[in-house]
Amino acid sequence: MLASRGCPFKCAFCAPITVNFNAGNRRDRNPIDVCNEMQHLVDKYHVREIYMDGDTETGNKQSFLALCREIRNRELHQRVKWSIMGDFMVTDSERLHAAAESGMIGMKVGLESASPKVLKGINKPVNLKRFEENAETCYKLGIKTHGTITFGHPEDTRDTLNETLEFMKRSSLATWQVSVVTPFPGTPLYHWLKAAGRLKDAHGKDFNGNGNCIIAYPPESGLTSDYVEISTPEPWKNGNVTS
């Protein structure tokens, strides 16, 4: 399901926001309409769990809290569990507590890197302290968290990759997924790299974050596309990181 559309941020790598939606404004659906849809899925199809895949479902505090209240008022939380795509930079303890009381059991969030320099370079606003505080709150509330990481950003070096791995090891998140940075055509990241002459010759099938790196790196970074591909670890659980 979708309870919202769009995102308040404009990360350089994000094709849905910068290309598909053409940097459109974030919008929330009416919580009553969302709950009507949930009710229909539960009553007619006996759905037991729902995933809300808006880019930043927690982005509007009033709207998200209203959705949690409506779910509780209808006692839907006693009949169906739900999880969301969210963002820890626009999430606080009040929202997480309200969500847990309303039957939310999971939240997917993007980190991409634990290096402030790398995050600034891709225009992604992440406060690492706030990220970990929200991760710890989710852990205490029984909300399972799943984070996304991408290796091989333009500003990445061997040191920043290790910095990210160390953050993942000590994080409270339950699971991580790791992919290779993919500069999808039309995104700011693609245009930056193309202008800098740092894109390898690539065709449609090459734009694949599942282990395929098409970015060229300066010698001082200590990285090559082969190194990024080989060093990207498989998904793992509970912070047990191996490379």
Coordinates of N, CA and C in Angstrom, one line a residue:
M1 N 0.8 -1.2 0.0 CA 0.0 0.0 0.0 C 0.9 1.3 0.0
L2 N 0.2 2.4 -0.3 CA 0.9 3.7 -0.2 C 0.0 4.6 0.7
A3 N 0.7 5.2 1.8 CA 0.0 6.1 2.6 C 0.5 7.5 2.2
S4 N 1.5 7.6 1.4 CA 2.1 8.9 1.0 C 2.8 8.7 -0.3
R5 N 3.2 9.8 -0.9 CA 4.0 9.8 -2.1 C 5.1 10.9 -2.0
G6 N 6.3 10.6 -2.5 CA 7.3 11.6 -2.5 C 8.2 11.6 -1.3
C7 N 9.1 12.6 -1.3 CA 10.1 12.7 -0.2 C 10.5 14.1 -0.1
P8 N 10.8 14.6 1.2 CA 11.2 16.0 1.3 C 12.7 16.2 0.9
F9 N 13.4 15.1 0.7 CA 14.8 15.2 0.4 C 15.1 15.0 -1.1
K10 N 16.2 15.4 -1.6 CA 16.6 15.2 -3.0 C 17.9 14.6 -3.1
C11 N 18.1 13.4 -2.6 CA 19.4 12.7 -2.7 C 19.8 12.5 -4.1
A12 N 21.1 12.7 -4.4 CA 21.6 12.8 -5.7 C 21.4 11.5 -6.5
F13 N 21.3 10.3 -5.8 CA 21.2 9.0 -6.5 C 19.8 8.6 -6.7
C14 N 18.8 9.3 -6.2 CA 17.4 8.7 -6.1 C 16.6 9.0 -7.3
A15 N 16.5 7.9 -8.1 CA 15.7 8.0 -9.4 C 14.2 8.3 -9.1
P16 N 13.6 7.6 -8.2 CA 12.1 7.9 -8.0 C 11.8 9.4 -7.8
I17 N 12.6 10.0 -6.9 CA 12.3 11.4 -6.6 C 12.8 12.4 -7.7
T18 N 14.0 12.2 -8.1 CA 14.6 13.2 -9.0 C 14.3 13.0 -10.5
V19 N 13.8 11.8 -10.8 CA 13.5 11.5 -12.2 C 12.0 11.1 -12.4
N20 N 11.6 10.1 -11.7 CA 10.2 9.6 -11.9 C 9.2 10.6 -11.5
F21 N 9.4 11.3 -10.3 CA 8.4 12.3 -9.8 C 8.9 13.7 -10.2
N22 N 10.0 13.8 -10.8 CA 10.5 15.1 -11.3 C 10.6 16.1 -10.1
A23 N 11.1 15.6 -9.0 CA 11.3 16.4 -7.7 C 10.0 17.0 -7.2
G24 N 8.9 16.2 -7.4 CA 7.6 16.7 -7.0 C 7.5 16.8 -5.5
N25 N 6.5 17.5 -5.0 CA 6.4 17.7 -3.6 C 5.9 16.4 -2.9
R26 N 6.2 16.2 -1.7 CA 5.7 15.1 -0.9 C 4.2 15.3 -0.6
R27 N 3.4 14.2 -0.7 CA 2.0 14.3 -0.4 C 1.5 13.1 0.4
D28 N 0.6 13.4 1.4 CA 0.0 12.3 2.2 C -1.4 12.1 1.8
R29 N -1.8 10.8 1.8 CA -3.2 10.4 1.7 C -4.0 10.7 2.9
N30 N -5.3 10.8 2.8 CA -6.1 11.0 4.0 C -6.1 9.7 4.8
P31 N -5.8 9.8 6.1 CA -5.7 8.6 6.9 C -6.9 7.8 6.9
I32 N -8.1 8.4 6.8 CA -9.4 7.7 6.7 C -9.4 6.8 5.5
D33 N -8.9 7.4 4.3 CA -8.9 6.6 3.1 C -7.9 5.4 3.2
V34 N -6.8 5.7 3.8 CA -5.8 4.6 4.0 C -6.4 3.5 4.9
C35 N -7.1 3.8 5.9 CA -7.7 2.8 6.8 C -8.8 2.1 6.1
N36 N -9.6 2.8 5.3 CA -10.6 2.2 4.5 C -10.0 1.1 3.7
E37 N -8.9 1.4 3.1 CA -8.2 0.4 2.2 C -7.7 -0.8 3.0
M38 N -7.1 -0.5 4.2 CA -6.7 -1.5 5.0 C -7.8 -2.4 5.5
Q39 N -8.9 -1.8 5.8 CA -10.1 -2.5 6.3 C -10.6 -3.5 5.2
H40 N -10.6 -3.0 3.9 CA -11.1 -3.8 2.8 C -10.2 -5.0 2.6
L41 N -8.9 -4.8 2.7 CA -7.9 -5.9 2.5 C -8.1 -6.9 3.6
V42 N -8.3 -6.5 4.8 CA -8.5 -7.4 5.9 C -9.8 -8.2 5.8
D43 N -10.9 -7.4 5.6 CA -12.2 -8.0 5.5 C -12.4 -9.0 4.3
K44 N -12.0 -8.5 3.2 CA -12.3 -9.3 2.0 C -11.2 -10.4 1.7
Y45 N -9.9 -10.0 1.9 CA -8.8 -10.9 1.5 C -8.1 -11.6 2.7
H46 N -8.5 -11.2 3.9 CA -8.0 -11.8 5.1 C -6.5 -11.6 5.2
V47 N -6.1 -10.4 4.8 CA -4.6 -10.0 4.8 C -4.2 -9.9 6.3
R48 N -3.0 -10.5 6.5 CA -2.5 -10.5 7.9 C -1.4 -9.5 8.1
E49 N -0.8 -9.0 7.0 CA 0.3 -8.0 7.2 C 0.3 -7.1 6.0
I50 N 0.6 -5.8 6.2 CA 0.6 -4.8 5.1 C 1.9 -4.0 5.1
Y51 N 2.5 -3.8 4.0 CA 3.7 -3.0 3.9 C 3.3 -1.7 3.1
M52 N 3.6 -0.6 3.7 CA 3.3 0.7 3.1 C 4.6 1.3 2.6
D53 N 4.7 1.4 1.2 CA 5.9 1.6 0.5 C 6.1 3.0 0.0
G54 N 5.4 4.0 0.6 CA 5.7 5.4 0.2 C 7.2 5.7 0.6
D55 N 7.8 6.7 -0.1 CA 9.2 6.9 0.0 C 9.6 7.3 1.5
T56 N 8.7 8.1 2.1 CA 9.0 8.6 3.5 C 7.7 8.6 4.2
E57 N 7.2 7.5 4.7 CA 5.9 7.4 5.3 C 5.8 8.2 6.6
T58 N 6.9 8.4 7.3 CA 6.8 9.2 8.5 C 7.1 10.7 8.3
G59 N 7.1 11.1 7.1 CA 7.5 12.5 6.8 C 6.7 13.6 7.3
N60 N 5.4 13.4 7.5 CA 4.5 14.4 8.0 C 4.0 13.9 9.4
K61 N 4.4 14.6 10.4 CA 4.1 14.1 11.8 C 2.6 14.1 12.1
Q62 N 1.9 15.1 11.8 CA 0.5 15.2 12.1 C -0.3 14.1 11.3
S63 N 0.1 13.9 10.0 CA -0.6 12.9 9.2 C -0.3 11.5 9.7
F64 N 0.9 11.3 10.1 CA 1.3 9.9 10.5 C 0.7 9.6 11.8
L65 N 0.7 10.5 12.8 CA 0.0 10.3 14.0 C -1.5 10.1 13.9
A66 N -2.1 10.8 12.9 CA -3.5 10.7 12.7 C -3.8 9.3 12.1
L67 N -2.9 8.8 11.3 CA -3.1 7.4 10.7 C -3.0 6.4 11.9
C68 N -2.1 6.6 12.8 CA -1.9 5.6 13.9 C -3.2 5.7 14.8
R69 N -3.7 6.9 15.0 CA -5.0 7.0 15.8 C -6.1 6.3 15.1
E70 N -6.3 6.5 13.8 CA -7.4 5.9 13.1 C -7.3 4.4 13.1
I71 N -6.1 3.8 13.0 CA -5.9 2.4 13.1 C -6.3 1.9 14.4
R72 N -5.9 2.6 15.5 CA -6.3 2.1 16.8 C -7.8 2.3 17.1
N73 N -8.4 3.4 16.6 CA -9.8 3.6 16.8 C -10.7 2.5 16.2
R74 N -10.2 2.0 15.0 CA -11.0 1.0 14.3 C -10.6 -0.4 14.8
E75 N -9.6 -0.5 15.7 CA -9.1 -1.7 16.3 C -8.5 -2.6 15.2
L76 N -8.0 -1.9 14.1 CA -7.3 -2.7 13.1 C -6.0 -3.3 13.6
H77 N -5.4 -2.7 14.5 CA -4.1 -3.2 15.0 C -4.3 -4.5 15.7
Q78 N -5.5 -4.9 16.0 CA -5.8 -6.2 16.6 C -6.0 -7.3 15.5
R79 N -6.1 -6.8 14.3 CA -6.4 -7.8 13.2 C -5.3 -7.8 12.1
V80 N -4.4 -6.8 12.0 CA -3.4 -6.8 11.0 C -2.2 -6.1 11.5
K81 N -1.0 -6.6 11.1 CA 0.3 -5.9 11.4 C 0.7 -5.2 10.2
W82 N 1.6 -4.2 10.4 CA 2.0 -3.4 9.2 C 3.4 -2.9 9.4
S83 N 4.0 -2.6 8.3 CA 5.4 -2.0 8.3 C 5.5 -1.0 7.2
I84 N 6.6 -0.2 7.3 CA 6.7 1.0 6.4 C 8.1 1.2 5.8
M85 N 8.1 1.9 4.8 CA 9.4 2.6 4.3 C 9.4 3.9 5.0
G86 N 10.4 4.2 5.8 CA 10.5 5.5 6.5 C 11.8 6.2 6.3
D87 N 12.1 7.2 7.2 CA 13.3 7.9 7.2 C 13.6 8.3 8.6
F88 N 14.7 8.0 9.2 CA 15.0 8.3 10.5 C 15.2 9.8 10.7
M89 N 15.5 10.6 9.7 CA 15.7 12.0 9.8 C 14.4 12.8 10.0
V90 N 13.3 12.2 9.6 CA 12.0 12.8 9.9 C 11.2 11.9 10.7
T91 N 11.8 11.2 11.7 CA 11.1 10.3 12.6 C 11.6 10.7 14.0
D92 N 10.7 10.6 15.0 CA 11.0 10.9 16.4 C 10.4 9.8 17.3
S93 N 10.7 9.9 18.6 CA 10.2 8.9 19.5 C 8.7 8.9 19.6
E94 N 8.0 10.0 19.5 CA 6.6 10.1 19.6 C 5.9 9.3 18.5
R95 N 6.4 9.5 17.2 CA 5.9 8.7 16.1 C 6.1 7.2 16.2
L96 N 7.3 6.8 16.7 CA 7.6 5.4 16.8 C 6.7 4.8 17.9
H97 N 6.5 5.4 19.0 CA 5.7 4.9 20.1 C 4.2 4.7 19.6
A98 N 3.7 5.8 18.9 CA 2.4 5.7 18.4 C 2.2 4.6 17.4
A99 N 3.2 4.4 16.5 CA 3.2 3.3 15.5 C 3.2 1.9 16.2
A100 N 4.1 1.8 17.2 CA 4.1 0.5 17.9 C 2.8 0.1 18.5
E101 N 2.2 1.1 19.1 CA 0.9 0.9 19.8 C -0.2 0.6 18.8
S102 N 0.0 0.9 17.5 CA -1.0 0.8 16.4 C -0.7 -0.5 15.6
G103 N 0.2 -1.3 16.0 CA 0.5 -2.6 15.3 C 1.6 -2.6 14.3
M104 N 2.4 -1.5 14.3 CA 3.5 -1.5 13.3 C 4.6 -2.3 13.8
I105 N 5.2 -3.2 13.0 CA 6.2 -4.2 13.4 C 7.5 -4.0 12.7
G106 N 7.5 -3.2 11.6 CA 8.8 -3.1 10.9 C 8.9 -1.8 10.2
M107 N 10.2 -1.4 10.0 CA 10.5 -0.1 9.3 C 11.8 -0.2 8.5
K108 N 11.7 0.1 7.3 CA 12.9 0.1 6.4 C 13.4 1.6 6.3
V109 N 14.7 1.7 6.4 CA 15.3 3.1 6.4 C 16.6 3.1 5.6
G110 N 16.9 4.2 5.0 CA 18.1 4.3 4.2 C 19.2 5.0 4.9
L111 N 20.4 4.5 5.0 CA 21.6 5.2 5.5 C 22.6 5.5 4.4
E112 N 22.9 4.5 3.6 CA 23.7 4.6 2.4 C 25.2 4.7 2.8
S113 N 25.6 5.5 3.7 CA 27.0 5.6 4.2 C 27.0 6.1 5.6
A114 N 28.0 5.8 6.4 CA 28.2 6.4 7.7 C 29.3 7.4 7.7
S115 N 29.7 7.8 6.5 CA 30.8 8.9 6.4 C 30.1 10.2 6.1
P116 N 30.2 11.2 7.0 CA 29.6 12.5 6.8 C 30.1 13.1 5.5
K117 N 31.3 12.9 5.1 CA 31.8 13.5 3.8 C 31.1 12.9 2.6
V118 N 30.9 11.6 2.7 CA 30.2 10.9 1.6 C 28.8 11.3 1.5
L119 N 28.1 11.4 2.7 CA 26.7 11.8 2.7 C 26.5 13.2 2.2
K120 N 27.4 14.1 2.5 CA 27.3 15.5 2.0 C 27.5 15.5 0.5
G121 N 28.4 14.6 0.0 CA 28.6 14.6 -1.5 C 27.4 14.1 -2.3
I122 N 26.5 13.3 -1.7 CA 25.4 12.8 -2.4 C 24.1 13.5 -1.9
N123 N 24.3 14.6 -1.2 CA 23.1 15.4 -0.8 C 22.1 14.7 0.1
K124 N 22.6 13.8 0.9 CA 21.7 13.0 1.8 C 21.9 13.5 3.2
P125 N 20.8 14.1 3.8 CA 20.9 14.6 5.1 C 20.7 13.5 6.2
V126 N 21.8 13.1 6.8 CA 21.8 12.1 7.8 C 22.6 12.6 9.0
N127 N 21.9 12.6 10.2 CA 22.6 12.8 11.5 C 22.8 11.4 12.1
L128 N 24.0 11.0 12.2 CA 24.3 9.6 12.6 C 23.8 9.3 14.0
K129 N 23.9 10.3 14.9 CA 23.5 10.2 16.3 C 21.9 10.0 16.3
R130 N 21.2 10.8 15.5 CA 19.8 10.6 15.5 C 19.4 9.3 14.9
F131 N 20.1 8.9 13.9 CA 19.8 7.6 13.3 C 19.9 6.5 14.3
E132 N 21.0 6.5 15.1 CA 21.2 5.4 16.0 C 20.2 5.5 17.2
E133 N 19.8 6.7 17.6 CA 18.8 6.9 18.7 C 17.5 6.3 18.2
N134 N 17.1 6.6 17.0 CA 15.8 6.0 16.5 C 15.9 4.5 16.3
A135 N 17.1 4.0 15.9 CA 17.3 2.5 15.8 C 17.1 1.9 17.2
E136 N 17.7 2.5 18.2 CA 17.6 1.9 19.5 C 16.2 2.0 20.1
T137 N 15.4 3.1 19.8 CA 14.0 3.1 20.2 C 13.2 2.0 19.5
C138 N 13.4 1.8 18.2 CA 12.7 0.7 17.5 C 13.0 -0.6 18.2
Y139 N 14.3 -0.8 18.5 CA 14.7 -2.1 19.1 C 13.9 -2.3 20.4
K140 N 13.8 -1.3 21.2 CA 13.2 -1.4 22.5 C 11.6 -1.6 22.4
L141 N 11.1 -1.0 21.3 CA 9.6 -1.1 21.1 C 9.3 -2.4 20.3
G142 N 10.2 -3.2 19.9 CA 9.9 -4.4 19.2 C 9.6 -4.2 17.7
I143 N 10.1 -3.0 17.2 CA 9.9 -2.7 15.7 C 11.2 -3.2 15.0
K144 N 11.0 -4.2 14.1 CA 12.2 -4.7 13.4 C 12.6 -3.7 12.4
T145 N 13.9 -3.4 12.3 CA 14.4 -2.4 11.4 C 15.3 -3.0 10.3
H146 N 15.3 -2.4 9.2 CA 16.0 -2.9 8.0 C 16.7 -1.7 7.3
G147 N 18.0 -1.7 7.2 CA 18.7 -0.6 6.7 C 19.3 -0.9 5.3
T148 N 19.4 0.2 4.5 CA 20.1 0.0 3.2 C 21.4 0.8 3.2
I149 N 22.4 0.2 2.6 CA 23.7 0.7 2.4 C 24.2 0.6 1.0
T150 N 24.9 1.6 0.5 CA 25.4 1.5 -0.9 C 26.9 1.8 -0.8
F151 N 27.7 0.9 -1.5 CA 29.2 1.1 -1.5 C 29.6 1.6 -2.8
G152 N 30.6 2.5 -2.8 CA 31.2 3.0 -4.0 C 30.7 4.4 -4.4
H153 N 30.4 5.2 -3.5 CA 30.0 6.6 -3.8 C 31.1 7.4 -4.4
P154 N 30.9 8.5 -5.1 CA 32.0 9.2 -5.7 C 33.1 9.7 -4.6
E155 N 32.6 10.0 -3.4 CA 33.6 10.4 -2.4 C 34.1 9.3 -1.5
D156 N 33.7 8.0 -1.8 CA 34.2 6.9 -1.0 C 35.6 6.6 -1.2
T157 N 36.2 6.1 -0.1 CA 37.6 5.6 -0.1 C 37.6 4.3 0.7
R158 N 38.7 3.6 0.7 CA 38.7 2.4 1.6 C 38.4 2.7 3.0
D159 N 38.9 3.9 3.5 CA 38.7 4.3 4.9 C 37.2 4.5 5.1
T160 N 36.5 5.2 4.2 CA 35.1 5.5 4.4 C 34.2 4.2 4.3
L161 N 34.6 3.2 3.5 CA 33.9 2.0 3.5 C 34.1 1.2 4.8
N162 N 35.3 1.3 5.4 CA 35.5 0.7 6.7 C 34.7 1.4 7.8
E163 N 34.6 2.7 7.6 CA 33.9 3.6 8.6 C 32.4 3.1 8.6
T164 N 31.9 2.9 7.4 CA 30.5 2.5 7.3 C 30.3 1.1 7.9
L165 N 31.2 0.2 7.6 CA 31.1 -1.2 8.1 C 31.2 -1.2 9.7
E166 N 32.0 -0.4 10.2 CA 32.1 -0.3 11.7 C 30.8 0.2 12.3
F167 N 30.2 1.2 11.7 CA 28.9 1.7 12.1 C 27.9 0.6 12.1
M168 N 27.8 -0.1 11.0 CA 26.9 -1.2 10.9 C 27.0 -2.3 12.0
K169 N 28.3 -2.6 12.3 CA 28.5 -3.6 13.4 C 27.9 -3.2 14.7
R170 N 28.0 -1.9 15.1 CA 27.6 -1.5 16.4 C 26.1 -0.9 16.4
S171 N 25.5 -0.9 15.2 CA 24.1 -0.4 15.1 C 23.1 -1.4 15.8
S172 N 22.0 -0.8 16.2 CA 20.9 -1.6 16.7 C 20.0 -2.1 15.7
L173 N 20.2 -1.8 14.4 CA 19.3 -2.3 13.3 C 19.4 -3.8 13.3
A174 N 18.2 -4.4 12.9 CA 18.2 -5.9 12.9 C 18.8 -6.5 11.7
T175 N 18.6 -5.9 10.5 CA 19.2 -6.4 9.3 C 19.6 -5.3 8.3
W176 N 20.6 -5.6 7.5 CA 21.0 -4.6 6.5 C 21.0 -5.2 5.1
Q177 N 20.8 -4.4 4.1 CA 21.1 -4.9 2.7 C 22.1 -4.0 2.1
V178 N 23.0 -4.5 1.3 CA 24.1 -3.8 0.8 C 24.1 -3.9 -0.7
S179 N 24.3 -2.8 -1.4 CA 24.4 -2.8 -2.9 C 25.5 -1.9 -3.4
V180 N 25.7 -1.9 -4.6 CA 26.7 -1.1 -5.3 C 26.0 0.2 -5.8
V181 N 26.6 1.3 -5.6 CA 26.1 2.6 -6.0 C 25.8 2.5 -7.5
T182 N 24.6 2.9 -7.9 CA 24.2 2.9 -9.3 C 23.7 4.3 -9.8
P183 N 24.5 4.9 -10.6 CA 24.1 6.3 -11.1 C 23.1 6.2 -12.2
F184 N 21.8 6.0 -11.9 CA 20.8 5.8 -12.9 C 20.7 7.1 -13.8
P185 N 20.5 6.9 -15.1 CA 20.4 8.0 -16.0 C 19.3 9.0 -15.6
G186 N 19.6 10.3 -15.7 CA 18.7 11.3 -15.3 C 18.8 11.8 -13.9
T187 N 19.5 11.1 -13.0 CA 19.7 11.6 -11.7 C 20.9 12.6 -11.6
P188 N 20.9 13.4 -10.6 CA 22.0 14.3 -10.5 C 23.4 13.6 -10.4
L189 N 23.4 12.4 -9.7 CA 24.6 11.7 -9.6 C 25.1 11.3 -11.0
Y190 N 24.2 10.8 -11.8 CA 24.6 10.4 -13.2 C 25.2 11.6 -13.9
H191 N 24.6 12.8 -13.9 CA 25.1 14.0 -14.6 C 26.4 14.4 -14.0
W192 N 26.6 14.4 -12.7 CA 27.9 14.8 -12.1 C 29.0 13.9 -12.6
L193 N 28.8 12.6 -12.5 CA 29.8 11.6 -12.9 C 30.1 11.7 -14.4
K194 N 29.1 11.9 -15.2 CA 29.3 12.0 -16.7 C 30.1 13.2 -17.0
A195 N 29.8 14.3 -16.4 CA 30.5 15.6 -16.6 C 32.0 15.5 -16.2
A196 N 32.2 14.7 -15.1 CA 33.6 14.5 -14.6 C 34.4 13.4 -15.3
G197 N 33.7 12.7 -16.3 CA 34.4 11.7 -17.0 C 34.6 10.4 -16.2
R198 N 33.8 10.2 -15.2 CA 34.0 9.1 -14.3 C 33.0 8.0 -14.4
L199 N 32.3 7.9 -15.6 CA 31.4 6.8 -15.9 C 32.0 5.9 -16.9
K200 N 32.1 4.6 -16.6 CA 32.5 3.6 -17.5 C 31.5 3.4 -18.6
D201 N 31.9 2.9 -19.8 CA 30.9 2.6 -20.8 C 29.9 1.6 -20.3
A202 N 28.6 2.0 -20.4 CA 27.6 1.1 -19.8 C 26.4 1.1 -20.6
H203 N 25.7 0.0 -20.6 CA 24.4 -0.1 -21.3 C 23.3 -0.4 -20.2
G204 N 22.1 -0.6 -20.6 CA 21.0 -0.7 -19.7 C 21.2 -1.8 -18.6
K205 N 21.7 -3.0 -19.0 CA 21.8 -4.1 -18.1 C 22.9 -3.8 -17.1
D206 N 23.8 -2.8 -17.4 CA 24.9 -2.5 -16.5 C 24.5 -1.7 -15.3
F207 N 23.4 -1.0 -15.4 CA 22.9 -0.2 -14.3 C 22.2 -1.1 -13.3
N208 N 23.0 -1.8 -12.6 CA 22.5 -2.9 -11.7 C 23.3 -2.9 -10.4
G209 N 22.6 -2.5 -9.3 CA 23.3 -2.4 -8.0 C 23.6 -3.7 -7.4
N210 N 23.3 -4.8 -8.0 CA 23.5 -6.1 -7.4 C 24.9 -6.6 -7.8
G211 N 25.9 -5.7 -7.4 CA 27.3 -6.2 -7.6 C 28.0 -5.6 -8.8
N212 N 27.4 -4.7 -9.6 CA 28.0 -4.2 -10.8 C 28.3 -2.7 -10.6
C213 N 29.6 -2.4 -10.7 CA 30.1 -1.0 -10.5 C 30.5 -0.4 -11.8
I214 N 29.9 0.8 -12.2 CA 30.3 1.4 -13.4 C 30.9 2.8 -13.2
I215 N 31.4 3.0 -12.0 CA 32.0 4.3 -11.6 C 33.5 4.1 -11.6
A216 N 34.2 5.1 -12.1 CA 35.7 5.2 -12.1 C 36.1 6.0 -10.9
Y217 N 37.2 5.6 -10.2 CA 37.6 6.3 -8.9 C 39.0 6.8 -9.1
P218 N 39.3 8.0 -8.4 CA 40.7 8.5 -8.5 C 41.6 7.6 -7.8
P219 N 42.9 7.6 -8.2 CA 43.9 6.7 -7.5 C 44.0 6.9 -6.0
E220 N 43.9 8.1 -5.6 CA 44.1 8.4 -4.1 C 43.0 7.8 -3.3
S221 N 41.9 7.4 -3.9 CA 40.8 6.8 -3.1 C 41.1 5.4 -2.7
G222 N 42.0 4.8 -3.4 CA 42.3 3.4 -3.1 C 41.3 2.4 -3.6
L223 N 40.3 2.9 -4.4 CA 39.2 2.1 -4.9 C 39.4 1.9 -6.4
T224 N 38.8 0.8 -6.9 CA 38.6 0.5 -8.3 C 37.2 -0.1 -8.3
S225 N 36.6 -0.2 -9.5 CA 35.3 -0.7 -9.6 C 35.3 -2.2 -9.2
D226 N 36.4 -2.9 -9.6 CA 36.5 -4.3 -9.1 C 36.6 -4.5 -7.6
Y227 N 37.3 -3.6 -7.0 CA 37.4 -3.6 -5.5 C 36.0 -3.4 -4.9
V228 N 35.3 -2.4 -5.4 CA 33.9 -2.2 -4.8 C 33.0 -3.4 -5.0
E229 N 33.1 -4.0 -6.2 CA 32.2 -5.2 -6.4 C 32.6 -6.3 -5.5
I230 N 33.9 -6.6 -5.4 CA 34.3 -7.7 -4.5 C 34.1 -7.4 -3.1
S231 N 34.2 -6.2 -2.6 CA 34.2 -5.8 -1.2 C 32.8 -5.7 -0.7
T232 N 31.8 -5.6 -1.6 CA 30.4 -5.4 -1.1 C 29.9 -6.7 -0.5
P233 N 29.6 -6.8 0.8 CA 29.3 -8.0 1.4 C 27.9 -8.4 1.2
E234 N 27.6 -9.7 1.4 CA 26.2 -10.2 1.3 C 25.4 -9.6 2.5
P235 N 24.1 -9.6 2.3 CA 23.2 -9.2 3.5 C 23.5 -10.1 4.7
W236 N 23.4 -9.5 5.9 CA 23.6 -10.3 7.1 C 22.7 -9.8 8.2
K237 N 22.6 -10.5 9.3 CA 21.7 -10.2 10.4 C 22.5 -9.9 11.6
N238 N 21.8 -9.0 12.4 CA 22.2 -8.7 13.8 C 23.6 -8.1 13.8
G239 N 24.1 -7.4 12.8 CA 25.3 -6.7 12.8 C 26.5 -7.6 12.7
N240 N 26.4 -8.9 12.4 CA 27.5 -9.8 12.2 C 28.1 -9.6 10.8
V241 N 29.0 -8.6 10.8 CA 29.5 -8.1 9.5 C 30.8 -8.9 9.1
T242 N 30.8 -9.4 7.9 CA 32.0 -10.0 7.4 C 32.3 -9.5 6.0
S243 N 33.5 -9.4 5.6 CA 33.8 -8.8 4.3 C 34.7 -9.8 3.5

